[in-house]
PDB file of C-alpha atoms in Angstrom:
ATOM      1  CA  MET A   1      79.688 -82.337-158.247  1.00  0.00           C
ATOM      2  CA  ARG A   2      80.203 -78.930-156.707  1.00  0.00           C
ATOM      3  CA  LEU A   3      80.233 -75.862-158.907  1.00  0.00           C
ATOM      4  CA  ILE A   4      80.868 -72.198-158.241  1.00  0.00           C
ATOM      5  CA  ILE A   5      79.653 -70.058-161.139  1.00  0.00           C
ATOM      6  CA  ALA A   6      80.785 -66.450-160.693  1.00  0.00           C
ATOM      7  CA  GLY A   7      80.710 -63.332-162.812  1.00  0.00           C
ATOM      8  CA  CYS A   8      79.479 -59.795-163.222  1.00  0.00           C
ATOM      9  CA  GLU A   9      75.738 -59.241-162.957  1.00  0.00           C
ATOM     10  CA  TYR A  10      74.135 -59.649-166.413  1.00  0.00           C
ATOM     11  CA  SER A  11      76.929 -61.944-167.620  1.00  0.00           C
ATOM     12  CA  GLY A  12      74.610 -64.964-167.388  1.00  0.00           C
ATOM     13  CA  THR A  13      75.615 -66.744-164.178  1.00  0.00           C
ATOM     14  CA  THR A  14      72.083 -67.361-162.914  1.00  0.00           C
ATOM     15  CA  THR A  15      70.779 -68.428-166.313  1.00  0.00           C
ATOM     16  CA  LEU A  16      73.651 -70.864-166.816  1.00  0.00           C
ATOM     17  CA  SER A  17      73.266 -72.284-163.322  1.00  0.00           C
ATOM     18  CA  GLN A  18      69.640 -73.050-164.164  1.00  0.00           C
ATOM     19  CA  THR A  19      70.315 -74.535-167.593  1.00  0.00           C
ATOM     20  CA  PHE A  20      73.242 -76.628-166.351  1.00  0.00           C
ATOM     21  CA  GLY A  21      71.122 -77.806-163.431  1.00  0.00           C
ATOM     22  CA  GLU A  22      68.405 -78.874-165.865  1.00  0.00           C
ATOM     23  CA  TRP A  23      71.012 -80.786-167.868  1.00  0.00           C
ATOM     24  CA  GLY A  24      72.301 -82.423-164.686  1.00  0.00           C
ATOM     25  CA  ALA A  25      68.789 -83.493-163.651  1.00  0.00           C
ATOM     26  CA  ALA A  26      68.186 -85.053-167.067  1.00  0.00           C
ATOM     27  CA  ASN A  27      71.585 -86.619-167.639  1.00  0.00           C
ATOM     28  CA  MET A  28      73.287 -87.522-164.357  1.00  0.00           C
ATOM     29  CA  GLU A  29      72.337 -90.569-162.326  1.00  0.00           C
ATOM     30  CA  GLY A  30      71.674 -90.068-158.656  1.00  0.00           C
ATOM     31  CA  GLY A  31      71.979 -86.314-158.845  1.00  0.00           C
ATOM     32  CA  ARG A  32      70.389 -83.636-156.702  1.00  0.00           C
ATOM     33  CA  TRP A  33      69.555 -81.024-159.287  1.00  0.00           C
ATOM     34  CA  GLY A  34      66.243 -79.659-158.097  1.00  0.00           C
ATOM     35  CA  PRO A  35      65.566 -75.914-158.066  1.00  0.00           C
ATOM     36  CA  ASN A  36      66.790 -75.678-154.458  1.00  0.00           C
ATOM     37  CA  GLU A  37      70.205 -77.098-155.351  1.00  0.00           C
ATOM     38  CA  TYR A  38      71.499 -73.947-156.978  1.00  0.00           C
ATOM     39  CA  HIS A  39      72.217 -71.225-154.476  1.00  0.00           C
ATOM     40  CA  ASP A  40      71.687 -67.725-155.778  1.00  0.00           C
ATOM     41  CA  HIS A  41      69.508 -66.574-152.928  1.00  0.00           C
ATOM     42  CA  TRP A  42      71.759 -64.954-150.340  1.00  0.00           C
ATOM     43  CA  LYS A  43      73.694 -62.227-152.145  1.00  0.00           C
ATOM     44  CA  LEU A  44      73.079 -58.553-151.557  1.00  0.00           C
ATOM     45  CA  PRO A  45      71.018 -56.764-152.724  1.00  0.00           C
ATOM     46  CA  HIS A  46      68.820 -59.882-152.967  1.00  0.00           C
ATOM     47  CA  VAL A  47      68.559 -62.093-149.910  1.00  0.00           C
ATOM     48  CA  SER A  48      65.814 -64.696-149.686  1.00  0.00           C
ATOM     49  CA  ASN A  49      64.847 -68.201-148.681  1.00  0.00           C
ATOM     50  CA  PHE A  50      62.659 -69.159-151.596  1.00  0.00           C
ATOM     51  CA  SER A  51      60.587 -72.066-152.818  1.00  0.00           C
ATOM     52  CA  PRO A  52      59.553 -72.344-156.485  1.00  0.00           C
ATOM     53  CA  PRO A  53      55.860 -71.456-156.837  1.00  0.00           C
ATOM     54  CA  GLU A  54      53.175 -73.916-157.843  1.00  0.00           C
ATOM     55  CA  PRO A  55      52.158 -73.608-161.520  1.00  0.00           C
ATOM     56  CA  ASP A  56      48.968 -71.717-160.700  1.00  0.00           C
ATOM     57  CA  GLN A  57      50.947 -69.197-158.639  1.00  0.00           C
ATOM     58  CA  VAL A  58      53.592 -68.289-161.219  1.00  0.00           C
ATOM     59  CA  ALA A  59      51.698 -65.364-162.773  1.00  0.00           C
ATOM     60  CA  SER A  60      51.066 -63.666-159.426  1.00  0.00           C
ATOM     61  CA  VAL A  61      54.675 -64.198-158.320  1.00  0.00           C
ATOM     62  CA  VAL A  62      56.026 -62.690-161.549  1.00  0.00           C
ATOM     63  CA  ALA A  63      53.638 -59.747-161.222  1.00  0.00           C
ATOM     64  CA  CYS A  64      55.114 -59.000-157.787  1.00  0.00           C
ATOM     65  CA  TYR A  65      58.708 -59.931-158.633  1.00  0.00           C
ATOM     66  CA  PRO A  66      59.408 -59.119-162.320  1.00  0.00           C
ATOM     67  CA  ASP A  67      62.905 -60.641-162.130  1.00  0.00           C
ATOM     68  CA  ALA A  68      61.196 -64.041-161.876  1.00  0.00           C
ATOM     69  CA  ARG A  69      59.805 -63.772-165.405  1.00  0.00           C
ATOM     70  CA  ASP A  70      62.519 -66.073-166.781  1.00  0.00           C
ATOM     71  CA  GLY A  71      62.089 -68.677-164.054  1.00  0.00           C
ATOM     72  CA  ASP A  72      64.550 -67.185-161.546  1.00  0.00           C
ATOM     73  CA  TYR A  73      62.668 -67.369-158.244  1.00  0.00           C
ATOM     74  CA  SER A  74      65.743 -66.753-156.095  1.00  0.00           C
ATOM     75  CA  ARG A  75      64.620 -63.178-155.370  1.00  0.00           C
ATOM     76  CA  THR A  76      61.067 -64.023-154.317  1.00  0.00           C
ATOM     77  CA  GLY A  77      61.455 -65.433-150.817  1.00  0.00           C
ATOM     78  CA  LEU A  78      61.142 -62.148-148.929  1.00  0.00           C
ATOM     79  CA  SER A  79      58.566 -59.414-149.223  1.00  0.00           C
ATOM     80  CA  HIS A  80      59.691 -56.097-150.637  1.00  0.00           C
ATOM     81  CA  GLU A  81      59.380 -54.660-147.125  1.00  0.00           C
ATOM     82  CA  GLU A  82      61.614 -57.372-145.677  1.00  0.00           C
ATOM     83  CA  GLN A  83      64.129 -56.850-148.456  1.00  0.00           C
ATOM     84  CA  ALA A  84      64.197 -53.122-147.706  1.00  0.00           C
ATOM     85  CA  GLN A  85      64.804 -53.875-144.028  1.00  0.00           C
ATOM     86  CA  ILE A  86      67.909 -55.892-144.907  1.00  0.00           C
ATOM     87  CA  MET A  87      69.235 -53.182-147.212  1.00  0.00           C
ATOM     88  CA  ALA A  88      68.694 -50.613-144.442  1.00  0.00           C
ATOM     89  CA  LEU A  89      71.162 -52.437-142.175  1.00  0.00           C
ATOM     90  CA  SER A  90      74.434 -50.683-141.428  1.00  0.00           C
ATOM     91  CA  PRO A  91      77.559 -51.804-143.329  1.00  0.00           C
ATOM     92  CA  LYS A  92      78.737 -53.540-140.141  1.00  0.00           C
ATOM     93  CA  LEU A  93      75.546 -55.579-139.909  1.00  0.00           C
ATOM     94  CA  LYS A  94      75.514 -56.321-143.646  1.00  0.00           C
ATOM     95  CA  GLU A  95      79.070 -57.651-143.351  1.00  0.00           C
ATOM     96  CA  MET A  96      78.109 -59.833-140.401  1.00  0.00           C
ATOM     97  CA  LEU A  97      75.042 -61.216-142.178  1.00  0.00           C
ATOM     98  CA  GLN A  98      76.980 -62.082-145.309  1.00  0.00           C
ATOM     99  CA  ARG A  99      79.901 -63.584-143.382  1.00  0.00           C
ATOM    100  CA  TYR A 100      77.461 -65.885-141.621  1.00  0.00           C
ATOM    101  CA  HIS A 101      75.826 -66.757-144.935  1.00  0.00           C
ATOM    102  CA  LEU A 102      79.211 -67.648-146.413  1.00  0.00           C
ATOM    103  CA  GLN A 103      80.186 -69.786-143.453  1.00  0.00           C
ATOM    104  CA  TYR A 104      76.830 -71.569-143.458  1.00  0.00           C
ATOM    105  CA  HIS A 105      77.292 -72.553-147.081  1.00  0.00           C
ATOM    106  CA  LEU A 106      80.754 -73.894-146.264  1.00  0.00           C
ATOM    107  CA  HIS A 107      79.610 -76.060-143.365  1.00  0.00           C
ATOM    108  CA  PRO A 108      80.629 -79.691-143.997  1.00  0.00           C
ATOM    109  CA  SER A 109      77.060 -80.950-143.594  1.00  0.00           C
ATOM    110  CA  PHE A 110      76.087 -78.712-146.493  1.00  0.00           C
ATOM    111  CA  TYR A 111      79.108 -78.323-148.726  1.00  0.00           C
ATOM    112  CA  ALA A 112      79.969 -82.030-148.745  1.00  0.00           C
ATOM    113  CA  GLN A 113      76.631 -82.901-150.373  1.00  0.00           C
ATOM    114  CA  ASP A 114      77.078 -84.651-153.693  1.00  0.00           C
ATOM    115  CA  ASP A 115      75.717 -81.921-155.969  1.00  0.00           C
ATOM    116  CA  HIS A 116      75.166 -78.204-155.701  1.00  0.00           C
ATOM    117  CA  ILE A 117      75.784 -75.008-157.631  1.00  0.00           C
ATOM    118  CA  MET A 118      76.865 -71.821-155.877  1.00  0.00           C
ATOM    119  CA  VAL A 119      76.166 -68.714-157.935  1.00  0.00           C
ATOM    120  CA  GLY A 120      78.749 -66.070-157.163  1.00  0.00           C
ATOM    121  CA  ALA A 121      79.481 -67.409-153.676  1.00  0.00           C
ATOM    122  CA  HIS A 122      82.480 -65.809-151.949  1.00  0.00           C
ATOM    123  CA  ILE A 123      83.749 -64.212-155.165  1.00  0.00           C
ATOM    124  CA  ASP A 124      80.743 -62.073-156.114  1.00  0.00           C
ATOM    125  CA  GLU A 125      80.155 -61.223-152.444  1.00  0.00           C
ATOM    126  CA  GLY A 126      83.782 -60.262-151.935  1.00  0.00           C
ATOM    127  CA  ILE A 127      83.777 -58.000-154.981  1.00  0.00           C
ATOM    128  CA  LEU A 128      80.417 -56.276-154.510  1.00  0.00           C
ATOM    129  CA  GLY A 129      80.661 -55.738-150.742  1.00  0.00           C
ATOM    130  CA  PRO A 130      83.468 -53.150-150.890  1.00  0.00           C
ATOM    131  CA  ILE A 131      82.133 -51.438-154.028  1.00  0.00           C
ATOM    132  CA  TYR A 132      78.464 -51.076-153.100  1.00  0.00           C
ATOM    133  CA  PHE A 133      77.724 -52.023-149.515  1.00  0.00           C
ATOM    134  CA  GLY A 134      80.414 -50.336-147.464  1.00  0.00           C
ATOM    135  CA  TYR A 135      82.200 -53.332-146.005  1.00  0.00           C
ATOM    136  CA  GLY A 136      85.067 -55.696-146.743  1.00  0.00           C
ATOM    137  CA  GLY A 137      87.465 -53.187-148.258  1.00  0.00           C
ATOM    138  CA  GLY A 138      91.196 -52.944-147.704  1.00  0.00           C
ATOM    139  CA  GLY A 139      92.031 -52.132-144.080  1.00  0.00           C
ATOM    140  CA  GLN A 140      88.469 -52.836-142.921  1.00  0.00           C
ATOM    141  CA  TYR A 141      87.402 -55.646-140.631  1.00  0.00           C
ATOM    142  CA  ALA A 142      87.050 -58.898-142.586  1.00  0.00           C
ATOM    143  CA  ASP A 143      88.796 -57.495-145.671  1.00  0.00           C
ATOM    144  CA  ARG A 144      87.308 -59.619-148.437  1.00  0.00           C
ATOM    145  CA  ARG A 145      90.456 -60.023-150.543  1.00  0.00           C
ATOM    146  CA  PRO A 146      92.272 -62.272-148.029  1.00  0.00           C
ATOM    147  CA  SER A 147      88.950 -63.696-146.829  1.00  0.00           C
ATOM    148  CA  MET A 148      88.252 -65.104-150.307  1.00  0.00           C
ATOM    149  CA  ARG A 149      91.424 -67.178-150.131  1.00  0.00           C
ATOM    150  CA  HIS A 150      90.569 -68.375-146.619  1.00  0.00           C
ATOM    151  CA  TYR A 151      87.195 -69.597-147.858  1.00  0.00           C
ATOM    152  CA  GLU A 152      88.903 -71.412-150.716  1.00  0.00           C
ATOM    153  CA  GLU A 153      91.262 -73.129-148.307  1.00  0.00           C
ATOM    154  CA  GLN A 154      88.179 -74.514-146.558  1.00  0.00           C
ATOM    155  CA  ILE A 155      86.695 -75.580-149.904  1.00  0.00           C
ATOM    156  CA  LEU A 156      89.892 -77.416-150.796  1.00  0.00           C
ATOM    157  CA  GLU A 157      89.656 -79.346-147.540  1.00  0.00           C
ATOM    158  CA  LEU A 158      85.982 -80.207-147.997  1.00  0.00           C
ATOM    159  CA  ALA A 159      85.792 -80.826-151.743  1.00  0.00           C
ATOM    160  CA  PRO A 160      89.024 -80.320-153.708  1.00  0.00           C
ATOM    161  CA  ASP A 161      87.219 -81.327-156.913  1.00  0.00           C
ATOM    162  CA  THR A 162      85.074 -78.151-156.789  1.00  0.00           C
ATOM    163  CA  ILE A 163      84.958 -76.467-160.204  1.00  0.00           C
ATOM    164  CA  LEU A 164      85.084 -72.691-160.560  1.00  0.00           C
ATOM    165  CA  VAL A 165      83.495 -71.208-163.676  1.00  0.00           C
ATOM    166  CA  LEU A 166      84.009 -67.546-164.537  1.00  0.00           C
ATOM    167  CA  VAL A 167      81.255 -66.228-166.791  1.00  0.00           C
ATOM    168  CA  THR A 168      82.156 -62.999-168.528  1.00  0.00           C
ATOM    169  CA  ALA A 169      80.977 -60.710-171.306  1.00  0.00           C
ATOM    170  CA  SER A 170      82.116 -57.452-172.844  1.00  0.00           C
ATOM    171  CA  ALA A 171      81.276 -54.218-171.052  1.00  0.00           C
ATOM    172  CA  GLU A 172      79.145 -53.234-174.041  1.00  0.00           C
ATOM    173  CA  ALA A 173      77.138 -56.463-173.824  1.00  0.00           C
ATOM    174  CA  ILE A 174      76.614 -56.028-170.075  1.00  0.00           C
ATOM    175  CA  ARG A 175      75.327 -52.494-170.556  1.00  0.00           C
ATOM    176  CA  GLN A 176      72.992 -53.557-173.361  1.00  0.00           C
ATOM    177  CA  ARG A 177      71.510 -56.312-171.197  1.00  0.00           C
ATOM    178  CA  MET A 178      71.040 -53.823-168.380  1.00  0.00           C
ATOM    179  CA  LYS A 179      68.942 -51.714-170.749  1.00  0.00           C
ATOM    180  CA  ASP A 180      67.061 -54.588-172.359  1.00  0.00           C
ATOM    181  CA  ASN A 181      66.262 -56.543-169.196  1.00  0.00           C
ATOM    182  CA  PRO A 182      66.826 -54.339-166.127  1.00  0.00           C
ATOM    183  CA  HIS A 183      66.721 -56.045-162.754  1.00  0.00           C
ATOM    184  CA  LEU A 184      64.219 -54.758-160.254  1.00  0.00           C
ATOM    185  CA  GLN A 185      67.030 -54.118-157.765  1.00  0.00           C
ATOM    186  CA  GLY A 186      70.357 -54.430-159.528  1.00  0.00           C
ATOM    187  CA  ALA A 187      73.720 -54.066-157.852  1.00  0.00           C
ATOM    188  CA  VAL A 188      76.108 -53.233-160.685  1.00  0.00           C
ATOM    189  CA  GLN A 189      75.868 -49.667-161.970  1.00  0.00           C
ATOM    190  CA  ASP A 190      76.653 -48.497-165.487  1.00  0.00           C
ATOM    191  CA  ALA A 191      79.738 -46.532-164.457  1.00  0.00           C
ATOM    192  CA  ASP A 192      81.250 -49.527-162.655  1.00  0.00           C
ATOM    193  CA  VAL A 193      80.909 -52.261-165.290  1.00  0.00           C
ATOM    194  CA  GLU A 194      84.573 -52.287-166.307  1.00  0.00           C
ATOM    195  CA  ARG A 195      85.693 -52.206-162.700  1.00  0.00           C
ATOM    196  CA  VAL A 196      83.490 -55.151-161.723  1.00  0.00           C
ATOM    197  CA  LEU A 197      84.602 -57.161-164.754  1.00  0.00           C
ATOM    198  CA  GLU A 198      88.250 -56.461-163.925  1.00  0.00           C
ATOM    199  CA  ARG A 199      87.780 -57.493-160.299  1.00  0.00           C
ATOM    200  CA  HIS A 200      86.291 -60.820-161.400  1.00  0.00           C
ATOM    201  CA  GLU A 201      89.291 -61.407-163.648  1.00  0.00           C
ATOM    202  CA  GLU A 202      91.627 -60.683-160.736  1.00  0.00           C
ATOM    203  CA  GLU A 203      89.863 -63.038-158.354  1.00  0.00           C
ATOM    204  CA  TYR A 204      89.653 -65.794-160.963  1.00  0.00           C
ATOM    205  CA  ALA A 205      93.401 -65.492-161.540  1.00  0.00           C
ATOM    206  CA  ASP A 206      94.140 -65.481-157.801  1.00  0.00           C
ATOM    207  CA  SER A 207      91.750 -68.296-156.879  1.00  0.00           C
ATOM    208  CA  LEU A 208      93.304 -71.279-155.115  1.00  0.00           C
ATOM    209  CA  LEU A 209      90.746 -73.691-156.524  1.00  0.00           C
ATOM    210  CA  LEU A 210      92.340 -76.443-158.579  1.00  0.00           C
ATOM    211  CA  HIS A 211      89.764 -76.772-161.338  1.00  0.00           C
ATOM    212  CA  LYS A 212      88.860 -73.588-163.199  1.00  0.00           C
ATOM    213  CA  THR A 213      87.342 -72.704-166.538  1.00  0.00           C
ATOM    214  CA  ARG A 214      85.720 -69.679-168.133  1.00  0.00           C
ATOM    215  CA  LEU A 215      83.341 -68.742-170.905  1.00  0.00           C
ATOM    216  CA  ASP A 216      82.409 -65.532-172.647  1.00  0.00           C
ATOM    217  CA  THR A 217      78.709 -64.979-173.343  1.00  0.00           C
ATOM    218  CA  THR A 218      79.104 -61.710-175.263  1.00  0.00           C
ATOM    219  CA  SER A 219      77.761 -62.966-178.588  1.00  0.00           C
ATOM    220  CA  ALA A 220      76.515 -66.450-177.705  1.00  0.00           C
ATOM    221  CA  THR A 221      72.921 -67.570-177.413  1.00  0.00           C
ATOM    222  CA  ILE A 222      71.759 -69.171-174.168  1.00  0.00           C
ATOM    223  CA  GLN A 223      71.837 -72.578-175.849  1.00  0.00           C
ATOM    224  CA  GLU A 224      75.344 -72.022-177.191  1.00  0.00           C
ATOM    225  CA  SER A 225      76.580 -70.957-173.765  1.00  0.00           C
ATOM    226  CA  THR A 226      74.820 -73.920-172.166  1.00  0.00           C
ATOM    227  CA  ASN A 227      76.492 -76.322-174.575  1.00  0.00           C
ATOM    228  CA  GLU A 228      79.860 -74.711-173.865  1.00  0.00           C
ATOM    229  CA  ILE A 229      79.515 -74.860-170.095  1.00  0.00           C
ATOM    230  CA  ILE A 230      78.435 -78.517-170.270  1.00  0.00           C
ATOM    231  CA  GLU A 231      81.475 -79.365-172.386  1.00  0.00           C
ATOM    232  CA  LYS A 232      83.900 -77.487-170.145  1.00  0.00           C
ATOM    233  CA  ILE A 233      82.507 -78.765-166.869  1.00  0.00           C
ATOM    234  CA  THR A 234      82.321 -82.382-167.967  1.00  0.00           C
ATOM    235  CA  ALA A 235      85.979 -82.159-169.018  1.00  0.00           C
ATOM    236  CA  LEU A 236      86.880 -81.129-165.440  1.00  0.00           C
ATOM    237  CA  MET A 237      84.597 -83.542-163.600  1.00  0.00           C
ATOM    238  CA  PRO A 238      86.182 -86.215-161.444  1.00  0.00           C
ATOM    239  CA  GLU A 239      85.817 -89.695-162.908  1.00  0.00           C
ATOM    240  CA  LYS A 240      83.150 -90.649-160.366  1.00  0.00           C
ATOM    241  CA  ASP A 241      80.892 -87.905-161.735  1.00  0.00           C
ATOM    242  CA  ARG A 242      81.567 -88.681-165.393  1.00  0.00           C
ATOM    243  CA  GLN A 243      80.482 -92.246-164.697  1.00  0.00           C
ATOM    244  CA  ARG A 244      77.122 -90.922-163.542  1.00  0.00           C
ATOM    245  CA  ILE A 245      76.319 -89.411-166.956  1.00  0.00           C
ATOM    246  CA  ARG A 246      73.635 -91.445-168.638  1.00  0.00           C
ATOM    247  CA  GLY A 247      74.933 -93.171-171.757  1.00  0.00           C
ATOM    248  CA  GLY A 248      78.552 -92.746-170.688  1.00  0.00           C
ATOM    249  CA  SER A 249      80.989 -89.913-171.264  1.00  0.00           C
TER     250      SER A 249
END
């Protein structure tokens, strides 16, 4: 099963990718749902190549990378100095790096694997690049609006059963989460929340992917949202994946 879970920062995409992955590991036969099977590690402003720490290393990792306090180690693979070096790249070089990242994750040897979760993927990258990182806008090289559809054409060739999930929340909820649990290096700024939410709605509507669903986390608990995403994704799964669910579905 291939999932793309996209949405505004603080909407819950990373959390839901983790909780759905845990459900998949516990409930789907023959699945690959380890911590390295959800891919939230190559989006600006956080690029890394991480490995989950050993239990006795967790405290020191969290002390250095506070965003890992809830078990999200996707931002821990590079040192702060290395991360700063990437962010110091010119817009042209940032665009090149991210275009290569996107194409790598669409390579048949990777994308055709049985199970993986892409967090944000081409959608988050294509929205945030023009707003915050100086590349991919209208009239620029590799304009991300048409590029997003080109990537989806490749996805439809490789795995037409890919499921796109849009995770959203109200602007007020996003802003409250930004205050309550600020990311060490966040991308989305307070003044842009509505704009980023609107852009996700536009790209979800325009997406060529055949299987799409959405959920709103504004007032839901993590468990409630997890239950909802499980229900919605299992309803869209191809029969071969439903047959892998332990106990039948």
